[in-house]
CSV table of C-alpha atoms and ligand atoms in Angstrom, one decimal:
chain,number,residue,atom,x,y,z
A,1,UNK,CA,22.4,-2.7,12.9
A,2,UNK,CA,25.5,-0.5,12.5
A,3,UNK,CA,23.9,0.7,9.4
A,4,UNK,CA,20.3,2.0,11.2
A,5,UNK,CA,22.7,3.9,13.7
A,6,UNK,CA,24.8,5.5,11.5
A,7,UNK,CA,21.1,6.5,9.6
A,8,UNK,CA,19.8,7.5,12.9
A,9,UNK,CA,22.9,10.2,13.6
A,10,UNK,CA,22.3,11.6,10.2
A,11,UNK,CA,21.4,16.3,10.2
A,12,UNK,CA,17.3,16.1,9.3
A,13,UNK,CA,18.0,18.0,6.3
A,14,UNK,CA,20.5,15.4,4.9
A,15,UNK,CA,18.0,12.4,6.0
A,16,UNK,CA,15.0,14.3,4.2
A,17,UNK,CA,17.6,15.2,0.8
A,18,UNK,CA,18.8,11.7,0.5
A,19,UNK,CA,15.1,10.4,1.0
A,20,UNK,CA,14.2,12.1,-1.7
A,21,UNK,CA,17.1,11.1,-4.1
A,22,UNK,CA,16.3,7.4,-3.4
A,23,UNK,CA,12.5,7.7,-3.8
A,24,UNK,CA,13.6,9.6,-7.6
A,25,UNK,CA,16.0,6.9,-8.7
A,26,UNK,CA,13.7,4.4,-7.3
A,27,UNK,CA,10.9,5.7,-9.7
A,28,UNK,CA,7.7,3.5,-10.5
A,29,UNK,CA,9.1,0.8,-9.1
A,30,UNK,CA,8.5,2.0,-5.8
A,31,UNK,CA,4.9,2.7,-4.0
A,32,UNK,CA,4.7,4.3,-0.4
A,33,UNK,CA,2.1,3.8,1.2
A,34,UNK,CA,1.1,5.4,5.0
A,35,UNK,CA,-1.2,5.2,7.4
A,36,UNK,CA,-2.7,8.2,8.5
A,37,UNK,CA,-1.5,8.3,11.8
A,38,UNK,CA,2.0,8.7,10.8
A,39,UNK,CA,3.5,11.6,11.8
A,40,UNK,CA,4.2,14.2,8.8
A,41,UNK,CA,8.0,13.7,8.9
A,42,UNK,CA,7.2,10.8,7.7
A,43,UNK,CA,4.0,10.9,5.8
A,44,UNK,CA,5.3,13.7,3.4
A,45,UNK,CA,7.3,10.9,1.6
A,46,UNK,CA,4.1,8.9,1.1
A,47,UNK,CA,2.3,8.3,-2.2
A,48,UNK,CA,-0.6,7.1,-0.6
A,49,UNK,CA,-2.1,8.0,2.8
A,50,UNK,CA,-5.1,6.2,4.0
A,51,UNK,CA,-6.6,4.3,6.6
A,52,UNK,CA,-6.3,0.3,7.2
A,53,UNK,CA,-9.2,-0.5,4.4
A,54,UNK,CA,-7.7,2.3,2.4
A,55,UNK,CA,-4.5,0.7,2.6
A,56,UNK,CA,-5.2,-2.8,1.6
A,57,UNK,CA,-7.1,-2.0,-1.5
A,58,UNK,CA,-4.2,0.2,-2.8
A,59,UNK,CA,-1.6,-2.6,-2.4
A,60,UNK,CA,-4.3,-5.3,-3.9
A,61,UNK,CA,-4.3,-2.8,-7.3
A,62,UNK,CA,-0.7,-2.1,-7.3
A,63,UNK,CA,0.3,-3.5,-11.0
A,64,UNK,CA,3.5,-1.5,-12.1
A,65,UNK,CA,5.5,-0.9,-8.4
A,66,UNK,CA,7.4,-4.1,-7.7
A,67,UNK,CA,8.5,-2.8,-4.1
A,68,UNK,CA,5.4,-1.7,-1.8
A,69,UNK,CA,6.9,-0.2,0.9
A,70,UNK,CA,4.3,0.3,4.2
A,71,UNK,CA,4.4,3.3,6.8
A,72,UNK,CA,2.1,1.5,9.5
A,73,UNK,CA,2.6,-1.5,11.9
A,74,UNK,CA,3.1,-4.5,10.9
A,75,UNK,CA,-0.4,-6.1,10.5
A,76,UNK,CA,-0.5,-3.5,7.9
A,77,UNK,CA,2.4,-4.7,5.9
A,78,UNK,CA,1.2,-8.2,6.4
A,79,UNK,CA,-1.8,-7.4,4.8
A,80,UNK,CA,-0.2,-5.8,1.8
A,81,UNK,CA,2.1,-8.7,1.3
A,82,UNK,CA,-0.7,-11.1,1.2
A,83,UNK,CA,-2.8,-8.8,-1.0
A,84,UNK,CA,-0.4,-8.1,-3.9
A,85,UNK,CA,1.2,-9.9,-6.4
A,86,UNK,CA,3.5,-12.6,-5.6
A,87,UNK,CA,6.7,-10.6,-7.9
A,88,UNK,CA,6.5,-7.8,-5.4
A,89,UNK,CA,8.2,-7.2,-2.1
A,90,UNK,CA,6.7,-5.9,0.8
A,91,UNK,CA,8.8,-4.0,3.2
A,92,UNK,CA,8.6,-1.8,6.1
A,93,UNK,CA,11.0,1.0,7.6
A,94,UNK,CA,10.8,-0.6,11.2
A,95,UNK,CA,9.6,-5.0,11.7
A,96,UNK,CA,9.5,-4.2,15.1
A,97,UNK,CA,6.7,-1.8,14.7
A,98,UNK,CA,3.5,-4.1,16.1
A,99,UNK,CA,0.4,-3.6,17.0
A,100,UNK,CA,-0.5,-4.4,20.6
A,101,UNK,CA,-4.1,-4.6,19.7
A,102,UNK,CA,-3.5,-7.2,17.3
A,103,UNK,CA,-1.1,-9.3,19.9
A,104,UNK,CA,-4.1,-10.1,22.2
A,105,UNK,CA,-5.0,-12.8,19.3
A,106,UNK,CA,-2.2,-15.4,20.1
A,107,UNK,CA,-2.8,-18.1,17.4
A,108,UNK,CA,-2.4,-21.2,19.9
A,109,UNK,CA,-5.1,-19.6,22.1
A,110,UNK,CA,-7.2,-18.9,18.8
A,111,UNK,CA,-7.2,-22.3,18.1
A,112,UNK,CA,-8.0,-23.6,21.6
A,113,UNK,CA,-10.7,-21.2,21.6
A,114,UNK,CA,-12.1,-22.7,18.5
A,115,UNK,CA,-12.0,-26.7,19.8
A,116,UNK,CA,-13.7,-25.5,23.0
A,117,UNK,CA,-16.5,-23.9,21.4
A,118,UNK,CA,-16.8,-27.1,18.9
A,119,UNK,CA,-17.0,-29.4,21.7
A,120,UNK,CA,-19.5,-27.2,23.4
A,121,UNK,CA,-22.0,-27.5,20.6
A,122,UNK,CA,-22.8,-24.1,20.6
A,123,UNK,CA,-24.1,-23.4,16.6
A,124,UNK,CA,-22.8,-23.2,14.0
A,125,UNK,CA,-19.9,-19.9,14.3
A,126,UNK,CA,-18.4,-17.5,11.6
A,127,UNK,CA,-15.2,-16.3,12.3
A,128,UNK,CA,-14.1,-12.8,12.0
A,129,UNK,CA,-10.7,-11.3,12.2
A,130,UNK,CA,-10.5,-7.7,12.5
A,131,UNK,CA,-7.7,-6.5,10.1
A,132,UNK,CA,-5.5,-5.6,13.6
A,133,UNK,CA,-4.9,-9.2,13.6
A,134,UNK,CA,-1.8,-11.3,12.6
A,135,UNK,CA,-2.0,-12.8,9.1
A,136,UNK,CA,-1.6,-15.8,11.0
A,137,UNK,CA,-5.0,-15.4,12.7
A,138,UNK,CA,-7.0,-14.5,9.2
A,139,UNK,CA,-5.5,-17.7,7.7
A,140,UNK,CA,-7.3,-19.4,10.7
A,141,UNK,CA,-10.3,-18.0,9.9
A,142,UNK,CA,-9.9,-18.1,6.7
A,143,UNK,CA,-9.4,-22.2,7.1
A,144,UNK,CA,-12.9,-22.3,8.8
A,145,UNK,CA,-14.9,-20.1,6.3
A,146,UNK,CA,-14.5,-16.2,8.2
A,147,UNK,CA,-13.8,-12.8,7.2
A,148,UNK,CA,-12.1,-9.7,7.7
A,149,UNK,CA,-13.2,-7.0,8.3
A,150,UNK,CA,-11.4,-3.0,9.5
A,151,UNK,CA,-13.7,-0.2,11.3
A,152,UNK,CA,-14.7,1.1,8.2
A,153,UNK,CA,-16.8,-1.5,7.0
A,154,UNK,CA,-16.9,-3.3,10.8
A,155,UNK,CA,-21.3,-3.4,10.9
A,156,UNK,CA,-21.6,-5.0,7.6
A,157,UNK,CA,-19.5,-7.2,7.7
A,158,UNK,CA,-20.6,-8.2,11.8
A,159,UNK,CA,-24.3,-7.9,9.8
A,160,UNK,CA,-22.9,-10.3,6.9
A,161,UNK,CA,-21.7,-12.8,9.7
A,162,UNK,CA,-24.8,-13.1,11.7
A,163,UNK,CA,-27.2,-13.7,9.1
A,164,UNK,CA,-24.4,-17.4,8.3
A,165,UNK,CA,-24.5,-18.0,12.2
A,166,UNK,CA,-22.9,-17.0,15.6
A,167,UNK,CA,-20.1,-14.3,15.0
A,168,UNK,CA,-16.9,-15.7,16.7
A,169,UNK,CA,-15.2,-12.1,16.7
A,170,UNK,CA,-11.2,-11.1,17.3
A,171,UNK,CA,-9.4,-9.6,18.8
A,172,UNK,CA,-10.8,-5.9,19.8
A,173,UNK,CA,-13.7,-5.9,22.2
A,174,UNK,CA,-15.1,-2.3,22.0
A,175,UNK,CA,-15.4,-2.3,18.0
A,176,UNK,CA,-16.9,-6.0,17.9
A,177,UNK,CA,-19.3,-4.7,21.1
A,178,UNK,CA,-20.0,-1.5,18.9
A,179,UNK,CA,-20.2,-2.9,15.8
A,180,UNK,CA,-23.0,-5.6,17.7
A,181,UNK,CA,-24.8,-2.8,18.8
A,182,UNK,CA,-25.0,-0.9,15.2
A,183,UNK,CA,-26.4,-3.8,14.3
A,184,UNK,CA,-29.4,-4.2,16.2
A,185,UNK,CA,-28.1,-7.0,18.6
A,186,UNK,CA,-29.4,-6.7,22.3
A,187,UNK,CA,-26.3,-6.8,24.9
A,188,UNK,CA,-27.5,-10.1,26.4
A,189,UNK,CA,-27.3,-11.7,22.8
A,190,UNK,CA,-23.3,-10.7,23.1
A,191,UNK,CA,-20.6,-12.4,25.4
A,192,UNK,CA,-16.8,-11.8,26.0
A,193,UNK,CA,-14.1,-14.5,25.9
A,194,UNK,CA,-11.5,-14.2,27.9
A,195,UNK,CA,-8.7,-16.4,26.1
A,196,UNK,CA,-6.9,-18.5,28.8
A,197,UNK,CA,-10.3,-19.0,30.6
A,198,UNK,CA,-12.2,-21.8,30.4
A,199,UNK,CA,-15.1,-21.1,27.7
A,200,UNK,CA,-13.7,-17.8,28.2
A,201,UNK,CA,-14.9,-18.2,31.1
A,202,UNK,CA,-18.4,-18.4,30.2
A,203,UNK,CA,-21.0,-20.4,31.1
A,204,UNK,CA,-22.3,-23.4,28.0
A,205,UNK,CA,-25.6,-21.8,27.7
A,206,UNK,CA,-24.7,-18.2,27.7
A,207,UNK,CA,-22.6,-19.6,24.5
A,208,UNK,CA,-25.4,-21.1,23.2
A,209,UNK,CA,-27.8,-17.9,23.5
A,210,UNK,CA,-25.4,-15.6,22.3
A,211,UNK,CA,-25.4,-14.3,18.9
A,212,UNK,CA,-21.8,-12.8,19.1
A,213,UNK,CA,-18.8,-13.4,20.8
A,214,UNK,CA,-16.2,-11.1,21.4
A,215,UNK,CA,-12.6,-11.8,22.2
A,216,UNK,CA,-11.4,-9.6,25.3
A,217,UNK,CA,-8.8,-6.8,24.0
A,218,UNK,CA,-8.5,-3.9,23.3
A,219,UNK,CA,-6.4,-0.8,21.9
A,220,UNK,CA,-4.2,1.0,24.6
A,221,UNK,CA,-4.9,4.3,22.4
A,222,UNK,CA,-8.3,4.4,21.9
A,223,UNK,CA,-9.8,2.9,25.1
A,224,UNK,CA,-7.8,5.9,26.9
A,225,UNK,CA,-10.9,8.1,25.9
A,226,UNK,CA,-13.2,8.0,28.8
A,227,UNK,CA,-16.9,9.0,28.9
A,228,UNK,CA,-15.6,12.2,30.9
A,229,UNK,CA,-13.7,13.4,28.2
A,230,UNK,CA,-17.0,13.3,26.5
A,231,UNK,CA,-18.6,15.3,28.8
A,232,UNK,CA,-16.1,17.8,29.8
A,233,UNK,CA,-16.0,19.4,26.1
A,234,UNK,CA,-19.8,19.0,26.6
A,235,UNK,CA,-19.5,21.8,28.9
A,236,UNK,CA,-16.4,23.5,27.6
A,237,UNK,CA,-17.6,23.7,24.1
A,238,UNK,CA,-20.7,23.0,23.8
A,239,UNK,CA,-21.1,23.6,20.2
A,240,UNK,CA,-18.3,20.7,19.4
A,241,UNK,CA,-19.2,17.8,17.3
A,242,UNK,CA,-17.8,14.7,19.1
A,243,UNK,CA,-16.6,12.1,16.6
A,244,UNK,CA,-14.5,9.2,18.1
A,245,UNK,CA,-13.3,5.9,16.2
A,246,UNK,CA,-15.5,2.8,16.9
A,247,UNK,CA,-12.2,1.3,18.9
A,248,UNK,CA,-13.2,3.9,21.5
A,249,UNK,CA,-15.2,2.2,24.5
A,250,UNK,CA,-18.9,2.1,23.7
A,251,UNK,CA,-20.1,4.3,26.7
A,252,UNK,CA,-17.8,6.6,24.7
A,253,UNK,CA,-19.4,5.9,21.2
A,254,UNK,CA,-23.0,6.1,22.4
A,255,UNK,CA,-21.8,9.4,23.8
A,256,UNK,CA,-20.4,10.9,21.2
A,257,UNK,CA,-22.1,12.4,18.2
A,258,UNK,CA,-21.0,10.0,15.4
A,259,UNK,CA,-18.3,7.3,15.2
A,260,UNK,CA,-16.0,6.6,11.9
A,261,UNK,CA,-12.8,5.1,10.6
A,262,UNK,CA,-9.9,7.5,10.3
A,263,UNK,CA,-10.7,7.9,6.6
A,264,UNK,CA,-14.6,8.6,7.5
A,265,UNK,CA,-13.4,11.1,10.0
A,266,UNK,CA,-11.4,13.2,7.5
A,267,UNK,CA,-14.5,12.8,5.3
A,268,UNK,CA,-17.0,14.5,8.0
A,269,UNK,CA,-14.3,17.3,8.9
A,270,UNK,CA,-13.8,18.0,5.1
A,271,UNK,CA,-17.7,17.7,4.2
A,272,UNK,CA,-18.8,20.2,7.2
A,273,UNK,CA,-19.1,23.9,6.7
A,274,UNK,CA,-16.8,26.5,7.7
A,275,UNK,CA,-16.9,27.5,11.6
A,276,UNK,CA,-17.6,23.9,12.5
A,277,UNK,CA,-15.6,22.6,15.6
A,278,UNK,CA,-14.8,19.4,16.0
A,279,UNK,CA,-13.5,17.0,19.3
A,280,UNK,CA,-12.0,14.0,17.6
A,281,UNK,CA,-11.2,10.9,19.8
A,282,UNK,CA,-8.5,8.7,17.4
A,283,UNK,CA,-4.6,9.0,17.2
A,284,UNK,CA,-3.3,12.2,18.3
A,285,UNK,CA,-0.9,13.2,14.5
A,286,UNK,CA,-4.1,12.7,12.7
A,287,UNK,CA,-6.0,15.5,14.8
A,288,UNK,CA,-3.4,17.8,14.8
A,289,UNK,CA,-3.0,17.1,10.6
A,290,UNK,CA,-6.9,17.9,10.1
A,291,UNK,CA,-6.7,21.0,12.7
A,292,UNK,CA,-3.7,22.5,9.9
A,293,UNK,CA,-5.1,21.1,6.7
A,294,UNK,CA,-8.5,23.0,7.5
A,295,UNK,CA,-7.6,26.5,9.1
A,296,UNK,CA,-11.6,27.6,8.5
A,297,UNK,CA,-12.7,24.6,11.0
A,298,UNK,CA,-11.7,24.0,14.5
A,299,UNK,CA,-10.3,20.0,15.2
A,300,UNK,CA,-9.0,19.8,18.8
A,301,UNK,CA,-8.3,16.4,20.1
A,302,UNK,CA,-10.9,14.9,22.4
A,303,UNK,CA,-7.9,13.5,24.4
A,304,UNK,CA,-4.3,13.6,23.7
A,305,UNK,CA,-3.4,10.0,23.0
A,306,UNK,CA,-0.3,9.0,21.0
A,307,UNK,CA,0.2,5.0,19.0
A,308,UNK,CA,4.3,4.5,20.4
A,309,UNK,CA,3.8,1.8,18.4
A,310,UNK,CA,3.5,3.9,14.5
A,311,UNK,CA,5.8,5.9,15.7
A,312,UNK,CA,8.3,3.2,15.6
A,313,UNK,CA,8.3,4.4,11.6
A,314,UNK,CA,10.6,7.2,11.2
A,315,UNK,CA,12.8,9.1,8.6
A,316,UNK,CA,16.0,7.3,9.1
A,317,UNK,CA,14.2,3.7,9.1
A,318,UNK,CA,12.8,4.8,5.7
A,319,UNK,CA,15.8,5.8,4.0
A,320,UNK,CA,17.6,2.9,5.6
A,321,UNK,CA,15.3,0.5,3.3
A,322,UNK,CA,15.2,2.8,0.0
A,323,UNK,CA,19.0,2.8,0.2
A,324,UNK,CA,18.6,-1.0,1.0
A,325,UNK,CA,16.2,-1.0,-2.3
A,326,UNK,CA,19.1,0.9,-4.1
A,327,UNK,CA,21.7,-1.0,-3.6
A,328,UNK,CA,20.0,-3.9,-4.9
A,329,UNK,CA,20.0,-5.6,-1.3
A,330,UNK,CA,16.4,-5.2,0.0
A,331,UNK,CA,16.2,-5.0,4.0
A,332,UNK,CA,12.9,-5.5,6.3
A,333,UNK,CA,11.1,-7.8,3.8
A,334,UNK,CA,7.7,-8.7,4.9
A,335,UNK,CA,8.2,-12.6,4.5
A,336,UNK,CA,5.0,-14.9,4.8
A,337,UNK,CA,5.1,-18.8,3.5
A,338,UNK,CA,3.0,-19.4,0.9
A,339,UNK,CA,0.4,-21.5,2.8
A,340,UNK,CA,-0.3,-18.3,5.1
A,341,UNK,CA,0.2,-16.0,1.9
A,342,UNK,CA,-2.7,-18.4,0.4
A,343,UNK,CA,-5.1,-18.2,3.4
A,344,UNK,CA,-4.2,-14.9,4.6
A,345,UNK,CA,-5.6,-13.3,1.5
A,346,UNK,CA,-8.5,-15.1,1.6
A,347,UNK,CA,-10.8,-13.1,4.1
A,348,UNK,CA,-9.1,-10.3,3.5
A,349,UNK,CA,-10.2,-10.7,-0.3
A,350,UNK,CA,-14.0,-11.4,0.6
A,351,UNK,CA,-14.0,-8.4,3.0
A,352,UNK,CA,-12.8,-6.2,0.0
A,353,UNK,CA,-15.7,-7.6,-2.0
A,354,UNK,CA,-18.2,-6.7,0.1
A,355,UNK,CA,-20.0,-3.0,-0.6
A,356,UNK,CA,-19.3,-1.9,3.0
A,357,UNK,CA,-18.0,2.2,2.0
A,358,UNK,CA,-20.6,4.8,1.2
B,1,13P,P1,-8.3,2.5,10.7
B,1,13P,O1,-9.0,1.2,10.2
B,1,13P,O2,-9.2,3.6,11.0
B,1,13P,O3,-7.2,2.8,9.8
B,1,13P,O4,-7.7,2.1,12.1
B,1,13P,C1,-6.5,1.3,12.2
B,1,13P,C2,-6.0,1.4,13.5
B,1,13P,O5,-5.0,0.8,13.8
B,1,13P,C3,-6.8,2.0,14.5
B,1,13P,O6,-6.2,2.0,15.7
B,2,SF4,FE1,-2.7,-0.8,17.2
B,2,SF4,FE2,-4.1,1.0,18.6
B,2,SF4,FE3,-1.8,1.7,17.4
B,2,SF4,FE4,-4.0,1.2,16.0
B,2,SF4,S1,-3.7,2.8,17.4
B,2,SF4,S2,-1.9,0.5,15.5
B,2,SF4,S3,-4.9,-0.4,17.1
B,2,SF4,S4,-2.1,0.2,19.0
């Protein structure tokens, strides 16, 4: 702890300089990966920036680093550790760096969930653990035959799981609702499930109709975009494209003009032709990034909205664990037992098997 403050008191330019020096002695033994909406301070020092699928499949092919070290919350450096070889460490610059989205999947009412819906004979259910989920909660599905699945490949793998039986999805309610609707299901053929409820506080048969159910939660960053934001740059600029990321509510996705995973949405900006404005509804340091990287384009944020919760990941957390890494004495290790390290890859591998990217 005394060692974090005395990191956090250090002049930027020292910080940034002694970042550096440890990332050089560190050499190929050391991979950084970052999440896109890390802010640049931080993503500068990254070798890898990408989104949550982007992510996952760099730390599965990782061969020669033997420290992965993850900018992103911690569901992300879960996912890396479960991914990668069992020789290499996981770590992260800040363990308390969570995902709040991925806490409204508590393992105990997971599992209660699960005997309820048994008992209620309601068909035969795949699970699906968006990759916002504790490793925890994909070694439960994993246990009773599920997948993963991130919003970049969200519909085919939702398409994968209906065609085996009823989709039991977790934890986020607008992309499973979305992803439902990108798939052709009607909205009666789709129920929520309030955890703590009982049935979720549904009805048996409304369980046994429904195609998909959908565990009530949400992200605090993307369900701040509101149809009116939609229709206010309707009017302001009307000539603005209006992508949002499928965790935005779906009166906001069947508003705006296309929906995409932070990788797809630096794909469309970078694809369209110069002059093109865009009103991007995702995390705030991604939109501003895209607005600089392309001065011949226009990228305003639909909203302002900020993730506290990635920003947790700053300068003086990283260079307290490359120092850590220096020294020999590795700090913030991603540490999973080997039973949740065996299931948690396991629908995290079959999602990353499955052709879901253009
Ligand atoms: P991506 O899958 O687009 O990286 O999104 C991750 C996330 O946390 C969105 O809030
Ligand atoms: Fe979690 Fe939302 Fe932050 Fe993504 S943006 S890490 S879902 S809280």
């Amino acid at each position: 702890m005394q060692l974090v403050k005395e990191y956090a008191h250090l002049k930027e330019e020292d910080l940034l300089g002694r970042i550096h020096r440890a990332k050089e002695e560190l050499g190929d033994s050391l991979i950084i990966l970052g999440h896109h909406y890390q802010r640049n301070e931080v993503i500068q020092f990254a070798d890898f920036c990408g989104d949550s699928l982007d992510l996952a499949r760099r730390a599965a092919e990782q061969k020669k680093a033997r420290h992965i070290v993850v900018c992103g919350v911690r569901f992300m450096a879960e996912t890396a550790a479960v991914v990668c070889g069992e020789e290499q460490v996981v770590l992260t610059p800040n363990l308390k760096a969570g995902c709040p989205l991925a806490d409204f999947a508590q393992l105990d009412d997971v599992k209660q969930a699960w005997e309820e819906l048994q008992e209620a004979d309601v068909g035969s259910l795949v699970p699906v653990a968006y990759v916002n989920s504790a490793v925890v909660i994909k070694a439960f599905c994993a246990q009773n035959g599920g997948i993963s699945c991130t919003s970049a490949n969200a519909k085919v793998i939702v398409g994968w799981g209906l065609k085996q039986g009823k989709v039991f999805f977790m934890p986020d309610e607008n992309l499973g609702i979305n992803a439902a609707r990108e798939c052709g299901l009607s909205q009666d053929k789709v129920v929520l499930w309030e955890p703590g409820k009982t049935l979720g506080g549904n009805e048996i048969e409304e369980l046994r109709r429904a195609e998909m159910i959908v565990w009530r939660g949400h992200c605090y960053v993307h369900s701040s975009f509101a149809f009116a934001d939609v229709e206010r740059v309707r009017v302001k600029d009307p000539k603005a494209k209006v992508i949002v990321h499928p965790e935005c509510p779906p009166a906001v996705v069947e508003a705006a003009d296309g929906s995409a995973s932070t990788s797809q949405i630096l794909r469309i900006v970078e694809e369209a032709p110069p002059g093109t404005s865009f009103a991007v509804g995702t995390e705030v340091n991604v939109v501003e990034r895209l607005n600089s990287e392309y001065p011949d384009k226009e990228v305003f944020p639909l909203k302002r909205s900020v993730c506290e919760d990635m920003a947790k990941i700053d300068p003086p957390g990283l260079l307290h664990i490359l120092e850590s890494l220096v020294a020999g004495t590795p700090v913030n290790v991603v540490h999973l037992s080997p039973e949740v390290r065996k299931w948690g890859a396991l629908p995290i591998s079959r999602m990353l098997y499955v052709k879901a990217r253009r």
